[in-house]
C-alpha angles and dihedrals in degrees: 000000000000114000093224097057117126118219095206103025129252098242095052092049090050090052091050092052090051091055094047095086103092109152106138127219096176119135120247117270125239122201123234093257092058097254120133115249117227098232141037122238112293123259122199123225135156129231112277115222128196127182124215125194120215117218119242116277126220094269093051092046089058100038100038099036092120095046131077122235114273090221128064119188129208101186095173089060093034090236136136126201120205111201117226092182138327094297106028133059142162121234125213132182125216137177089255136004120204122195124214088266096057113123125235090242093057092047090053096046094049101038110025109020096072088051092049091050090051091050090052087054092055104269128122115249138190131194115185136178119212130178150099118311113276097023097113107268095137090042091054096044111024107027109135097199097217093151099030119029092200090061094065112133133224095275094057095041092047092056091047090056093044094052091045093054102045135071110235091206094062104015132060137204123196130177139199123193118203141165130209105218123172090342093305123111111227131187111239091194092051111027092188088069094074105151112048115177124226115234122196124199107236092212104042100021091229116155120225138175105214094178097056122108112254118201124187112227120214102166141015096252094059089049091053090051090053091051091050091051091049095047090051090057097043118107116248135161142186114253135167090260099044133016091212104031114176110236095191140046111253117213124188114194117198118188117196126190116188130178115229110228118219095016095108092068091046091051092049091050093047097049094037095215112169101181120122095240094051092049095050103030107039112153113238120239120257126199119205122201130177124204117196117194112189124191102189120206112250123261112240143180113234095221089057101039094044092223116169139161113006091355088059090056089049091051091051092051092048094049092046093053092046090048090053089050090051091051091053091049091050092049092049093046090052093044090239117184091230124050112189095223095149096058091092139014088235092062091045090053091048094044091112093044096061116042093350135093098287130107103234133197120185126199114197114195123205136179128226098228114118088212090072097043093125093055090046091051091050091051092049092050090050090055092047092054091046090057089064094058115101126200129201105227120212130183115221122217132166139166115275099229092166091063090047089050091053091051091049090048090055090050090048090050090053091050091048090051091049090048090050090051091050090045090052091050089048092050090048090052091047090050091050091051090047092053091049090049090048091052090050090050092049091050091048091049090050091051090046092050091051092048090047090050091051091048090049091052089049091051091048091052090049089047091052090050090051091050091051091051090049091050090052090051090045091052088053092049098033095136095056098050089045091057091045091050090048090050091050092048091048092052092050091047091050092051091050092048091049092051091049090053092049090049092050091048091051091049091050090048089050092051091049090050091050091050089049090051091051091050091050091049090052090050091048090050091051091048094050093054116107112267095021115147096226121110132222092261092059090049092052091048091051091048091052090047090050092051090048090051091050091052090048090049091054091050091050091049090052091049090049090053091050092048092049092053090048090048092051091049093049091046091053092047091048090051091049092049092047093050090046091052090048092051091046090049093050094041094229100114132077106199108208146123095278093057093052099045097078090053092051093048091049091050093050092047092050090049093051093048091047093052092049091047091049092052092047096050098032095106089053094050101038101020130252093247090056091052092048091049089058088063086075094050118130091226109089092207091055091049092050093051092045095050090047089056091048092048091051091048091048090056089072116072093216092063099044097082091048092050092050093046090051091054095256094136092056091048092051091050090050090051090049090050102042107027120097094188109107092209093054092047092049094050092042090052089050091051091050089049089054091050090047090065088080116077092216091054092048092066090047091052090052092045093052093050095257096145092056091051091048090050092051091047091050090052095048103038124090100174109104093217092053090049090048091055092047092047090049091053093049091045090056090051090050090066093065113096093203095056100052098104096042092043091058097039092052093052101259097130094045090049090051092050091045092060092068086084087079092065090198109144093229092052093045090050091056091045090052091048091052092049091049091050092048093047091049092053091047091050091050092049091049092050090052092049094246095117132045131180133034124334116271088228090060092046090052091052098251095131094080093054091044092053092046093053099038089101097037117157091234107085095212093053092045094049094051093044092049090052090049091052092050092049093048091049092055090074109075094210090066094054099090093049090048092050092050090045094053095250093125091069091050091050089052090050091049091050089055109030108024111126093217116077096209094054092043093052091045091054092048092048091049093050094048094048097050116087092198094053091045092052092049092048090050089051090050091041093237121155125193 
């Protein structure tokens, strides 16, 4: 065979190089109906392939010192000769040939930079390294250049160019870093995500990885940190051919979104829309480009690499995926009707790079050693076949509705601010009118009071004139009124005398009854003596007579009390009538409404004070045990009055211990359990709530099953006031650190949350207070290391209600709920649930807008001390 023979032909290669320039400058297309199309007219371009020769390593210098290199490069002609033997060789042409002395910068500028520029213009681009293991693929593509800046690879230099050519205010760059290991796609930025599915769009055929981590890049340093994290998680091993042989295919996905300046006016002119909205709110154009950088794992022969065990399985997987890629390249190069894309996940990921819409550059790396001539020949043939693959390049543009949305949001904010200013001016005007109206009302009331005073003086003068006329008439008829007065006085005196006689008769009867009782007692005593002649029947008769006399005595005593009260009332009326007659007779009194009102007020005031004093000192006069015994009365009215007295006594701390010692707590719990009267249950629950304010009583309530009874009452009751009393009792128990576990296990928390169905503000206020007390105790226990894990409130589903009522119109509900949120947020383990439940936004609002300084500072301190909240706020770009 002649040494100068070309395997692929010089003219064809020259023609392929001529067609490789595919950067489009065509204008965007607009459809006939005026709608913007998603892509620009297609441009055809084949895959560009460059070959790079690795210099000999130390092992090859020693082992192959007597042998010539199997590869000879002619970079000026872009040719490569592969020696068969000392006198024969095959020649191949490529788009670029790099010697072992080629710099990283030149490799990037020739191979990758045109692809990066196309991606910035809105195309998809792919740069891929292929070759035998240990030939420098990772060095060419993924070198970070920490020690030597000139050694930076294509990944680092590509991001430098991208960041230098975009505007971070309007454009965005995001990256994902993956590896294909043993036919599973794994996330190098999040190793826990180790089986990412591939999703294909049925309409467009685009491939996406929805489960991959996407990180927005703002500067070069953060990108380098991401690469370091990914390289640390990538699989590598030590083989005979390479001390750090990659055991997986690394794939770096870079998504670029760029706004197109000046395209809004073009779009408006093309579509000829004259409406007001189109003119002012045209969405800007956005170009999307995707850059895929692929560092393929090296192909290897097991007998040379020495792989065994698990490494052997890795080598099989690598070779199978590379073989599937080679089959696809062959099918595309031969224009086959079927391309086996689905034989491997690698070919599915690179579906757009070969035969798709991407601009693709391939770097094949080879070594000089004659021992690996077969692997070098296979790599060269792979590159030759890839040069025959043509792609149909399309630029992708779409309307940037997010930017338009932001502009509209700004406009809406301005309109809201203007509306608030107008609302404020309106409220100011309304307030001014209200003040004027109030002044008019005050003036009218003043005028009315003056007119009323004048009318009152006039009536008094007329009244005095009338009195004078009556006195004149009375002086003329003095004898007749005197007789009438005497008659009235005589009748009153007779009534008083009659009542005195009745009272004396009753007292005499009482004395006689008492003497009779004493006699009967003496007789009974004589009969009960030993040796007395009386029988049992006589004793029983005497006992019955004695009991009858006692009952009669009680009735007489009650009648005496009634008669005394009637006598006192009649005496007072007689005195009033006598004094009235005296004043009328002397002409010094003016009987009227004004003269009687002070007496009435004094009487009412004395009655109120007397009632309060009687309730306060009732247990001292009657006895607390007697009052508690009335709680078991069969008469419902008696029970209601008795439980009211106990509830009033329990409201004072000094009486609580006495009530508990006397068994009052047990009686109240029995009432709550057995009574069907809603009033009794409500008052009993209020009394228990008063007793629950004491820590000592709280444990007694829990011990005697009080929380279970309160929970049952909360489930059965519908009256808001009953629910308010029950919620208040449970809220007091929620503030005890020792009772947290039992309170939840016996249904206290669920009962408290169940009472929100009432929606009455008083009930909701007590529920919110109980939740705040419980959250505070939990926070304290967590800080002391006594509790681990999520909050019981969150586990019982209280977080949704807390978030919904954190901005309640009622100040008491809002204050307790805000405190509960702050206490829950102090425990780091609750942070994720609170973020997913929307509580983070409420905490931010509390830290800014809360009217109370202590709650506002607590919310701010909680947000700044939580790492989870801080990370989420950084992600959302929220600053306190």
